[in-house]
Tab-separated table of C-alpha atoms in Angstrom:
chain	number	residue	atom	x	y	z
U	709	UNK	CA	297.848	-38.434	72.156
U	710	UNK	CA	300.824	-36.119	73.053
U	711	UNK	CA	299.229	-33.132	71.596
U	712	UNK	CA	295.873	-34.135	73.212
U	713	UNK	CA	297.148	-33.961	77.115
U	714	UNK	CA	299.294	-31.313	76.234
U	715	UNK	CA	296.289	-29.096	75.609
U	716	UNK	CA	294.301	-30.673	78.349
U	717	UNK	CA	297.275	-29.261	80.399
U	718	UNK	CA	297.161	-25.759	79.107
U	719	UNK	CA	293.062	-25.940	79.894
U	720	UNK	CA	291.447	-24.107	82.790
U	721	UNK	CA	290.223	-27.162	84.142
U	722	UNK	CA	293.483	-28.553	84.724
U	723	UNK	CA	294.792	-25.402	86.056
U	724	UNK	CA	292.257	-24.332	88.057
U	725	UNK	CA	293.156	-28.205	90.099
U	726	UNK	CA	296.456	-27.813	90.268
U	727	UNK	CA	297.720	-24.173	89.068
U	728	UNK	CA	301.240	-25.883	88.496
U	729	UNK	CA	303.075	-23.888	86.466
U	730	UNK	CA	306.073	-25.756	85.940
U	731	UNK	CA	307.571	-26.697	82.740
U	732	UNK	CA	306.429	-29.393	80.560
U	733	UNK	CA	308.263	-32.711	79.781
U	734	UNK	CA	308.070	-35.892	77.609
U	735	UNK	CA	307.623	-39.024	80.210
U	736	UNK	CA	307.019	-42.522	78.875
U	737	UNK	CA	305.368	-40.741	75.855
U	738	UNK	CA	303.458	-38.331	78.093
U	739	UNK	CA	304.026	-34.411	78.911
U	740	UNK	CA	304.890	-34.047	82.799
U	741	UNK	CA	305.559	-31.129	84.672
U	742	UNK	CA	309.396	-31.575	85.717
U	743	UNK	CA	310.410	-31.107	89.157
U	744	UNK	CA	314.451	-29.164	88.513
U	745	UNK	CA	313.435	-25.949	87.419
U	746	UNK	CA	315.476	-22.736	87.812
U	747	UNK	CA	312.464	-20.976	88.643
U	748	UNK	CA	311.791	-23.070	92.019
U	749	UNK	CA	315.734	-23.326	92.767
U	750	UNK	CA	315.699	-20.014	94.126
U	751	UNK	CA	313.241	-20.866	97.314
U	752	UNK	CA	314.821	-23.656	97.682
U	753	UNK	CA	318.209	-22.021	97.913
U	754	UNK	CA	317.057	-19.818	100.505
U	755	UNK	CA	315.479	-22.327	102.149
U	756	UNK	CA	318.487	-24.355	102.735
U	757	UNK	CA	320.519	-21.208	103.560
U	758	UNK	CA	317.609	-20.142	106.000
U	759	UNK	CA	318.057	-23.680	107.754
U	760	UNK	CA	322.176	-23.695	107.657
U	761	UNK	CA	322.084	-20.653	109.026
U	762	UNK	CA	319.000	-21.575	111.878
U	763	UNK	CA	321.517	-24.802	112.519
U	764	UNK	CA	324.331	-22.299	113.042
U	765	UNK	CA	322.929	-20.254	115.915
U	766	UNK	CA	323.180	-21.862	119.616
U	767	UNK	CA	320.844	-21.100	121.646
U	768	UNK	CA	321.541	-17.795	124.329
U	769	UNK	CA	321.839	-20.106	127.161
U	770	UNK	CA	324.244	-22.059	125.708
U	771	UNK	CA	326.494	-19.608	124.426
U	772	UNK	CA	326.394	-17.628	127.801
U	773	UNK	CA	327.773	-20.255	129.522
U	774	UNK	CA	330.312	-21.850	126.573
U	775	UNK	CA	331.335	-18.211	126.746
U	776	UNK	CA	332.053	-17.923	130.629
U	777	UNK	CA	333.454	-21.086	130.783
U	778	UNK	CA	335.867	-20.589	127.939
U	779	UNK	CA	337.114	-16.973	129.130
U	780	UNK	CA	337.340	-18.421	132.870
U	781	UNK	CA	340.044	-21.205	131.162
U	782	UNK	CA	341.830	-18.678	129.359
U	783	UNK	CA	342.251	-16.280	131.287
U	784	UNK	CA	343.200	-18.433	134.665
U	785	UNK	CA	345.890	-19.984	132.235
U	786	UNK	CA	347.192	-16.649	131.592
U	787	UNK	CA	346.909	-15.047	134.510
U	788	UNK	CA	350.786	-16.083	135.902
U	789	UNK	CA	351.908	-13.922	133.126
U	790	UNK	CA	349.502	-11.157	133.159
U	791	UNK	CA	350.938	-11.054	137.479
U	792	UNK	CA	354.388	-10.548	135.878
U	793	UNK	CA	353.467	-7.967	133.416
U	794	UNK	CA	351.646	-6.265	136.097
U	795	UNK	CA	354.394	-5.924	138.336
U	796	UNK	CA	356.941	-5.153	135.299
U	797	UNK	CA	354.717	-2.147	134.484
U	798	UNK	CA	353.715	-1.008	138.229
U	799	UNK	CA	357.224	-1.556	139.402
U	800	UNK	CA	357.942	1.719	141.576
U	801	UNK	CA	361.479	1.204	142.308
U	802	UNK	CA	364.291	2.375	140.843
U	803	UNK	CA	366.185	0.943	139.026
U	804	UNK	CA	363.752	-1.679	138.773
U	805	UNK	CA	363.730	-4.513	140.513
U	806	UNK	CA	362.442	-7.127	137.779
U	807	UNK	CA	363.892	-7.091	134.472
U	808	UNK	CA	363.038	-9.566	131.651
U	809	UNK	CA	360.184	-12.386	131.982
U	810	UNK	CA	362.200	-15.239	133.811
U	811	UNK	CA	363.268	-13.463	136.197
U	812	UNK	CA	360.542	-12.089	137.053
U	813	UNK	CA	358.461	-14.945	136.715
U	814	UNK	CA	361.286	-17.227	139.264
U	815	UNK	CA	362.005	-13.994	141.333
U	816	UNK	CA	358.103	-13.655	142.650
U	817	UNK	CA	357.821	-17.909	142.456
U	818	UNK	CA	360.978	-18.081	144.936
U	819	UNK	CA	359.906	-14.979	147.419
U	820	UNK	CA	356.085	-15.126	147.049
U	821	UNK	CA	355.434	-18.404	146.191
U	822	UNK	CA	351.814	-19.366	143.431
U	823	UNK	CA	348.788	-18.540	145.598
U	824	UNK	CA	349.245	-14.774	146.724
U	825	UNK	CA	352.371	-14.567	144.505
U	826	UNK	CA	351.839	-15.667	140.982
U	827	UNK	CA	348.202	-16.256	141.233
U	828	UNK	CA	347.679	-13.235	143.650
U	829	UNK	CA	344.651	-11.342	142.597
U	830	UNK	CA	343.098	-14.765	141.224
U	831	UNK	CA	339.776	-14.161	143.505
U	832	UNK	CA	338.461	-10.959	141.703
U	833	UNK	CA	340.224	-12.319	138.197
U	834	UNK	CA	337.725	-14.933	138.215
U	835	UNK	CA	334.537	-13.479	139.304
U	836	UNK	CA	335.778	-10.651	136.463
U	837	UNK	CA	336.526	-13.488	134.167
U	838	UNK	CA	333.436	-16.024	134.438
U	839	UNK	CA	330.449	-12.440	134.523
U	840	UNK	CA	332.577	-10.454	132.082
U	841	UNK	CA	332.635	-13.026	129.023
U	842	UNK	CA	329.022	-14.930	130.060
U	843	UNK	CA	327.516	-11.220	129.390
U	844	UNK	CA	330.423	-10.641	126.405
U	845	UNK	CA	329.029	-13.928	124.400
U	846	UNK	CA	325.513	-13.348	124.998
U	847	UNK	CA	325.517	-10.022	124.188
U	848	UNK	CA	327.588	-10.873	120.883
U	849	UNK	CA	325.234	-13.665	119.849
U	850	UNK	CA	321.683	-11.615	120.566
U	851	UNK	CA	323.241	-8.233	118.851
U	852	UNK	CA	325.443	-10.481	115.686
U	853	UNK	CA	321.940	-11.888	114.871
U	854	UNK	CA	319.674	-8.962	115.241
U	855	UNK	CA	321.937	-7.240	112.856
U	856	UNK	CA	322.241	-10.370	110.569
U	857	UNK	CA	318.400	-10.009	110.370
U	858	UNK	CA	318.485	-7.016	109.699
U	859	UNK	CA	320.449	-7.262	106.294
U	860	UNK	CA	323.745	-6.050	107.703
U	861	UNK	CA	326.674	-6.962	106.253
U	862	UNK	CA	328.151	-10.396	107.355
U	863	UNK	CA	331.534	-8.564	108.012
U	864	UNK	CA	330.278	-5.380	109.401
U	865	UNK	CA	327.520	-7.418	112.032
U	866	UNK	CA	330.406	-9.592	113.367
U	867	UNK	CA	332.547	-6.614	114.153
U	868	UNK	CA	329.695	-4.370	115.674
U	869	UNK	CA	328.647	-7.095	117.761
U	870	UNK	CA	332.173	-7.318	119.116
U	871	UNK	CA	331.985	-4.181	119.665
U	872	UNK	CA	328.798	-4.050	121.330
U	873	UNK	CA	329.348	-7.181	123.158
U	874	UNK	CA	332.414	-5.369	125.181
U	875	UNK	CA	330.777	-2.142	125.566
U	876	UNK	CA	328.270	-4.512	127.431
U	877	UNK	CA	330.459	-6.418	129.503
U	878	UNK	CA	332.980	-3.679	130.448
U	879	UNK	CA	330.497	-2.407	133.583
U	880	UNK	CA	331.493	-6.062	135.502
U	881	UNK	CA	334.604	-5.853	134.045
U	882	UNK	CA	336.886	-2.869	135.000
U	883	UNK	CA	336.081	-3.076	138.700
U	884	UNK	CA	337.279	-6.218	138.988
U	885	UNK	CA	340.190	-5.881	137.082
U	886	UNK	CA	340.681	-2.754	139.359
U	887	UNK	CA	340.949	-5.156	142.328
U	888	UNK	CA	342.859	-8.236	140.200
U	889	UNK	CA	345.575	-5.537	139.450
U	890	UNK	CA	346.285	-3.836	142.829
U	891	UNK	CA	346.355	-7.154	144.367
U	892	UNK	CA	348.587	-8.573	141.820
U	893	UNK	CA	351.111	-5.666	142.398
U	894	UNK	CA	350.487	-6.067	145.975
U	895	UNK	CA	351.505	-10.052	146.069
U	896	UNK	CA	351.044	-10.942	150.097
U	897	UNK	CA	349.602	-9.394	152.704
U	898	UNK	CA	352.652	-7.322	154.432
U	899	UNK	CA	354.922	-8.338	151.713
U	900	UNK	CA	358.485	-7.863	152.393
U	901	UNK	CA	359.772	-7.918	149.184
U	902	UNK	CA	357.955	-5.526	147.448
U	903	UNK	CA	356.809	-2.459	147.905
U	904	UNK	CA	353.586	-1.505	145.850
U	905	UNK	CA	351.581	1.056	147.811
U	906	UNK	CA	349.014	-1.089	148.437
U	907	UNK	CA	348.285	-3.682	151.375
U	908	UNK	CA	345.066	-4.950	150.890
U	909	UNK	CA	343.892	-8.349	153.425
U	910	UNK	CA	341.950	-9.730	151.131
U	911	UNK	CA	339.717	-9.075	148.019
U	912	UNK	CA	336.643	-7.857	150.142
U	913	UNK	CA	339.248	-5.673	151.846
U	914	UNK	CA	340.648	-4.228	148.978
U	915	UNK	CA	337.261	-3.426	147.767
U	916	UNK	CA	336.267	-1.895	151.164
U	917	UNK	CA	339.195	0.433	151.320
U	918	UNK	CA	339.236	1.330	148.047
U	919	UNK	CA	335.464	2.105	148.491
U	920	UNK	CA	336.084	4.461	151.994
U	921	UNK	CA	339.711	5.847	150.970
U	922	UNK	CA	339.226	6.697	147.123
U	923	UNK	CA	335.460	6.803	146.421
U	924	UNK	CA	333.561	4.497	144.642
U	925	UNK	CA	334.348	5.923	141.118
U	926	UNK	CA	337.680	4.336	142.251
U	927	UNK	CA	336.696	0.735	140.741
U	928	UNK	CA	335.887	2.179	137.605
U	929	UNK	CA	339.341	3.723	137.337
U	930	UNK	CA	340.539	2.773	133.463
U	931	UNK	CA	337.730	2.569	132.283
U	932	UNK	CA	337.944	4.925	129.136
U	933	UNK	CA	340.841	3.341	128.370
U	934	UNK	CA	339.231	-0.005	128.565
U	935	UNK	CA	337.485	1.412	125.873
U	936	UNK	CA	339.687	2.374	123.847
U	937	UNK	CA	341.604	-0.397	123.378
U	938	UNK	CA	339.507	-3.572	124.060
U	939	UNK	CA	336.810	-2.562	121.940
U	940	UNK	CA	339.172	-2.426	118.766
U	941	UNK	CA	339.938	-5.310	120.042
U	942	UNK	CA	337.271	-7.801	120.690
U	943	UNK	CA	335.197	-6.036	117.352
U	944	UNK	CA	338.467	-7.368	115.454
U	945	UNK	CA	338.614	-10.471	117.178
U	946	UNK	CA	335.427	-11.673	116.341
U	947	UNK	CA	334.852	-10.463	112.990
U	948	UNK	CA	338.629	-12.386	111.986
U	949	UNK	CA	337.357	-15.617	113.978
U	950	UNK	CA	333.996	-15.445	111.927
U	951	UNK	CA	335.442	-15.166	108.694
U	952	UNK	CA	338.108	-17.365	109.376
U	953	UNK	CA	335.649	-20.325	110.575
U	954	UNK	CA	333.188	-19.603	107.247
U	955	UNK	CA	336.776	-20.168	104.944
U	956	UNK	CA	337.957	-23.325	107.143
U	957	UNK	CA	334.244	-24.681	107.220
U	958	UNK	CA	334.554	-24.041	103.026
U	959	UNK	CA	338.170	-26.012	103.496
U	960	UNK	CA	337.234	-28.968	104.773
U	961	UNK	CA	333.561	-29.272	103.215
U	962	UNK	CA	331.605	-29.460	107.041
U	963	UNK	CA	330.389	-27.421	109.553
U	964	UNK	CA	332.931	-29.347	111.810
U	965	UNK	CA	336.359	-28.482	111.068
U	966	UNK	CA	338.001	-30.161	113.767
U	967	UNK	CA	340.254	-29.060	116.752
U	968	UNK	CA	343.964	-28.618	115.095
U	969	UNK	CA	341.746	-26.152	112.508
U	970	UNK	CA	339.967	-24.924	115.422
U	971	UNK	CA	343.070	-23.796	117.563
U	972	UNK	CA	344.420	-22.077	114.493
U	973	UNK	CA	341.554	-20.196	113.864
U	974	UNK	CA	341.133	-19.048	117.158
U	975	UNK	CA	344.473	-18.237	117.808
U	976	UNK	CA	345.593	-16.334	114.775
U	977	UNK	CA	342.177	-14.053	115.056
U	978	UNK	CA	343.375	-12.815	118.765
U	979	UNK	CA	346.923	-12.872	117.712
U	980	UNK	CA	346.389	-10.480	114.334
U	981	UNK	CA	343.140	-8.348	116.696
U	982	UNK	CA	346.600	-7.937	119.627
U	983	UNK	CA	348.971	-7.209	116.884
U	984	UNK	CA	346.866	-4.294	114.894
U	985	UNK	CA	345.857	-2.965	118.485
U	986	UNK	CA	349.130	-3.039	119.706
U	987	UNK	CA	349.667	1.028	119.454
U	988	UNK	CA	346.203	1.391	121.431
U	989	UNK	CA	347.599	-1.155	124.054
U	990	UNK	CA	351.249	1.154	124.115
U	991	UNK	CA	349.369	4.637	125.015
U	992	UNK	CA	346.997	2.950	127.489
U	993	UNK	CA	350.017	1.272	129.458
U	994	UNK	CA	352.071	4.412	129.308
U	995	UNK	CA	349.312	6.572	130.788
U	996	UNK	CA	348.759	4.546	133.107
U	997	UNK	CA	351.671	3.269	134.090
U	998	UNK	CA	353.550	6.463	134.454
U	999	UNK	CA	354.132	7.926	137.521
U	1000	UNK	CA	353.725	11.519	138.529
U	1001	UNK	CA	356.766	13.508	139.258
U	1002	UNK	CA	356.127	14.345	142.913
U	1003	UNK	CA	354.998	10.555	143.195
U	1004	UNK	CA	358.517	9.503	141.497
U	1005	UNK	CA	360.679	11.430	143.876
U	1006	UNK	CA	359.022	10.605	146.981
U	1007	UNK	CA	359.387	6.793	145.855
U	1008	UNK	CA	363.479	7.377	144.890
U	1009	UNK	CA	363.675	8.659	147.937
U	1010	UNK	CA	362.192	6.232	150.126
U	1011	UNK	CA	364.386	3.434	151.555
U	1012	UNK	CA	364.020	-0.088	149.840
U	1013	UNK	CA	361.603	-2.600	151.395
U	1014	UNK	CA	363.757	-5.409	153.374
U	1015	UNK	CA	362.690	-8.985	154.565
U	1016	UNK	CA	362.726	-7.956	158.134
U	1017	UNK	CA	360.158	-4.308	157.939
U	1018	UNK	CA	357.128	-4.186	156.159
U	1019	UNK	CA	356.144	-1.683	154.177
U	1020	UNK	CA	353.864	0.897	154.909
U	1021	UNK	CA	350.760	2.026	152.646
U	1022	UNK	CA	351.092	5.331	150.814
U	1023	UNK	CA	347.191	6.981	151.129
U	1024	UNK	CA	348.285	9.488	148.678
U	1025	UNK	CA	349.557	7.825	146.024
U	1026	UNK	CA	347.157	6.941	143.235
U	1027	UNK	CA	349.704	4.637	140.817
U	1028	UNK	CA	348.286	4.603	137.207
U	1029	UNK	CA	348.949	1.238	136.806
U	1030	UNK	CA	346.701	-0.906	134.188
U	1031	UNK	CA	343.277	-2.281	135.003
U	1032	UNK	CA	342.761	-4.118	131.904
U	1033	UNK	CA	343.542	-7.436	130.228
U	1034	UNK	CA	347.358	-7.736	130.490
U	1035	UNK	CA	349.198	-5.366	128.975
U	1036	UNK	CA	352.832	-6.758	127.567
U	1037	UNK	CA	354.039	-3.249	126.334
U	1038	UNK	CA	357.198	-2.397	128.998
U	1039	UNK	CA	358.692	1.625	127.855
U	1040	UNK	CA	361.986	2.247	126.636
U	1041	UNK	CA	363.834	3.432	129.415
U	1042	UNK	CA	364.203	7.170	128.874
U	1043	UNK	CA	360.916	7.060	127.264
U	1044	UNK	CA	358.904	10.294	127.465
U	1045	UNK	CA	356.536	10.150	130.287
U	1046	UNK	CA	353.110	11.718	128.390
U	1047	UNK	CA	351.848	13.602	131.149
U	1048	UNK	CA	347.987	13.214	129.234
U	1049	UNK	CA	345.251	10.705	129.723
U	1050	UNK	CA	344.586	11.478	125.775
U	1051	UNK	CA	345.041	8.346	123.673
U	1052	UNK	CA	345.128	10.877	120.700
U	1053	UNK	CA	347.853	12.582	122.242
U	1054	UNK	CA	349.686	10.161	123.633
U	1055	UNK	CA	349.890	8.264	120.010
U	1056	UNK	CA	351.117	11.645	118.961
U	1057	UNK	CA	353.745	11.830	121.616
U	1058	UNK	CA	355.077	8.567	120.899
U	1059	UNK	CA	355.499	8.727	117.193
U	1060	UNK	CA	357.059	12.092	117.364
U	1061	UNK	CA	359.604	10.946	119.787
U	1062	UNK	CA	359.866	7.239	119.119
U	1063	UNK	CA	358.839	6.652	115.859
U	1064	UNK	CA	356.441	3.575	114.373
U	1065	UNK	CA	358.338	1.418	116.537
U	1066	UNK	CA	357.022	3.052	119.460
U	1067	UNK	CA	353.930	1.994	118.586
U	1068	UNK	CA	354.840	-1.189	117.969
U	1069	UNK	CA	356.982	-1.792	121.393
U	1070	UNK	CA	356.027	-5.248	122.731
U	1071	UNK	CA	353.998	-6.452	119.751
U	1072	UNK	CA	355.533	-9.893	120.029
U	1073	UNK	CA	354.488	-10.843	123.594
U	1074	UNK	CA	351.321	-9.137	122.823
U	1075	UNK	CA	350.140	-11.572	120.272
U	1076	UNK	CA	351.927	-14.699	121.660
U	1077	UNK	CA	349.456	-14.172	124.754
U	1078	UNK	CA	346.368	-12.476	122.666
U	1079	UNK	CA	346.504	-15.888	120.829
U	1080	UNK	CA	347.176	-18.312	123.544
U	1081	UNK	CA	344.067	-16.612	125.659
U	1082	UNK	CA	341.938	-16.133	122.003
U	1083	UNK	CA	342.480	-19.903	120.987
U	1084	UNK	CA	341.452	-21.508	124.611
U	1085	UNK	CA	338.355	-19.635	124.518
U	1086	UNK	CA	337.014	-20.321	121.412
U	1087	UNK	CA	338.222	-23.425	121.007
U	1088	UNK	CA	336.169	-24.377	124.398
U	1089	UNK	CA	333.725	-22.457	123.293
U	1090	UNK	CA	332.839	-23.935	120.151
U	1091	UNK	CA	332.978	-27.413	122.090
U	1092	UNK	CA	330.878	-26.456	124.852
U	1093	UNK	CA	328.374	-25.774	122.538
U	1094	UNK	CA	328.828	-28.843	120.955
U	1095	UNK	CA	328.219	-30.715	124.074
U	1096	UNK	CA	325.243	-28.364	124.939
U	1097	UNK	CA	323.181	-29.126	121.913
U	1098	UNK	CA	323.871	-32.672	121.984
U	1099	UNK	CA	322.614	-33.129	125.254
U	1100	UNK	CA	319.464	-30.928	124.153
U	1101	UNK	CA	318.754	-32.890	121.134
U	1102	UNK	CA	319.214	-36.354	123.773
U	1103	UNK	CA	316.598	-34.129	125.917
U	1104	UNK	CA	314.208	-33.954	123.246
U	1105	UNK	CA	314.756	-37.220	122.114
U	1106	UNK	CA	313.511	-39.021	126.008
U	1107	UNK	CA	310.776	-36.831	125.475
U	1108	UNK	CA	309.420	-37.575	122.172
U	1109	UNK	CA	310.284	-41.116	123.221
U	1110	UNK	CA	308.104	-40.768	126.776
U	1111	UNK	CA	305.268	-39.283	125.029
């Protein structure tokens, strides 16, 4: 009887009905095609993976918005400190009127107060902020997959995607952070305290002035060195946070790996990207930070500002002061002024005169705030998007229901 079906299953007839070609096996005393082959595992496999990694991918929408939403956060939480590192670095007097982070920080809270003091330049930070990472995310998630689809290395899509993503964004970017910086050096309107060469009304103001006194190249002032140093940067960022989120997802067996995994994964990918990028971050701020010698004397010699006379504008003075995310690098004083706008150069400069520690100068605040911006972005990113597909997969739901 065996023998019988298991010729009528090698017949023509048989396989010209079913043309199932799987492997034979004994069934209540009956030869049955089994169903866990090796030879249908592997379009299964990729089935599965196809469908993981379909479940993976938000849609643009969402992760345009989880994206602007989480860089807004971060960056507004930040931004106290990046106004203190902006006036450590533009700080024209001599010798310097701020000196380490507390007093600087309780110095511009007691004579400026939060809103044009602390927060001054908050306006244009946000507008930067909010634009900069909606077209940063969206740009990373449209490029990451193309590339994935492509058959690009998992590693090597996440970190030209990053880079990608902040070439894209960078256009919004700089000219806001050209007006976020001159009005956090500026702090209030006629400020008393502080003299920074600038004296801007407002944000539309600044961007007026700068506009009819400078040119409108003005606004894009940085912006090679935004380059240079934030794409390293963000193509780092991501392509740690990817790889970090595929080992903690392995960790804990689910695609959900839960906030106190999520914080650390965010935070130690911006916090290792700050650290490597830390020598980019030293040239940048020393080129343009420095000031130029006929600028220098002209400040020495100029009386300090006083409660009771406010300062007057300098026209001619064109401070290289940083237009990018907050730069925590503050020279040695003594330090060498560069007197290039080559990163190259500069690099050079630096090792030859200060050594690997040079490059290094300021490394620690550098990745204390790289990973406190890094982990409140992603981590709201990741639950924005969370909260975005569940309320699309309620949508759907009330209309599969209605219909």
């Amino acid at each position: 009887m065996v023998l019988a079906q298991v010729a009528q299953y090698f017949s023509g007839a048989t396989n010209n009905q079913h043309n199932d070609t799987r492997p034979l096996s004994l069934v209540d005393g009956a030869v049955k095609p089994t169903d866990n082959d090796s030879t249908t595992s592997p379009p299964n496999l990729v089935e599965e993976a196809e469908e993981e990694l379909e479940e993976r991918r938000p849609l643009y929408r969402h992760a345009t918005l989880a994206g602007g939403i989480g860089g807004l956060t971060g960056d507004m939480l930040m931004h106290s400190l990046d106004t203190v590192k902006t006036r450590q670095q533009g700080d024209p007097h001599r010798p310097p009127r701020y000196h380490s982070l507390g007093n600087t920080y309780l110095t511009i809270l007691k004579e400026e107060g939060v809103p044009r003091g602390l927060y001054g330049g908050v306006t244009p930070a946000a507008i930067g902020s909010f634009g900069g990472t909606c077209l940063f995310f969206g740009s990373y998630e449209w490029s990451k997959r193309w590339m994935l689809e492509a058959g690009l290395a998992p590693s090597l899509a996440y970190l030209n995607a990053g880079l990608f993503a902040d070439l894209v964004a960078s256009p919004l970017y700089v000219p806001t952070e050209v007006l976020k910086t001159r009005l956090q050096l500026q702090g209030r309107y006629n400020n008393p305290y502080f003299r920074s060469g600038y004296n801007y009304k407002s944000t539309w103001n600044a961007a007026k002035t700068i506009v009819r006194a400078e040119g409108f190249a003005a606004l894009f002032y940085g912006f090679r060195a935004t380059l240079y140093r934030d794409l390293p940067f963000s193509a780092l960022q991501f392509a740690f946070y990817e790889k970090e989120r595929e080992a903690a997802k392995w960790w804990v067996g689910s695609k959900h790996i839960g906030l106190p995994l999520e914080i650390l994964v965010g935070a130690t990918a911006g916090g290792a990207a700050g650290t490597i990028t830390c020598p980019l971050d030293v040239v940048k701020t020393r080129i343009q930070t420095q000031l130029r010698p006929r600028t220098a004397h002209a400040q020495s010699a100029a009386p300090a500002p006083t409660p009771n006379r406010k300062p007057t504008p300098d026209t001619n003075q064109r401070r290289l002061i940083s237009t990018t995310s907050p730069s925590t690098h503050l020279p040695k004083p003594g330090s060498v002024n560069l007197d290039t706008s080559s990163v190259v150069t500069g690099l050079r400069l630096i090792y030859r005169t200060e050594g690997i520690a040079g490059w290094f100068r300021g490394v620690g605040p550098r990745a204390v705030w790289t990973s406190v911006q890094s982990g409140t972005m992603l981590v709201l990113y990741q639950a924005l998007l969370r909260k975005f597909d569940s309320w699309s997969e309620a949508d759907e739901g009330d209309l599969g229901i209605a219909d």
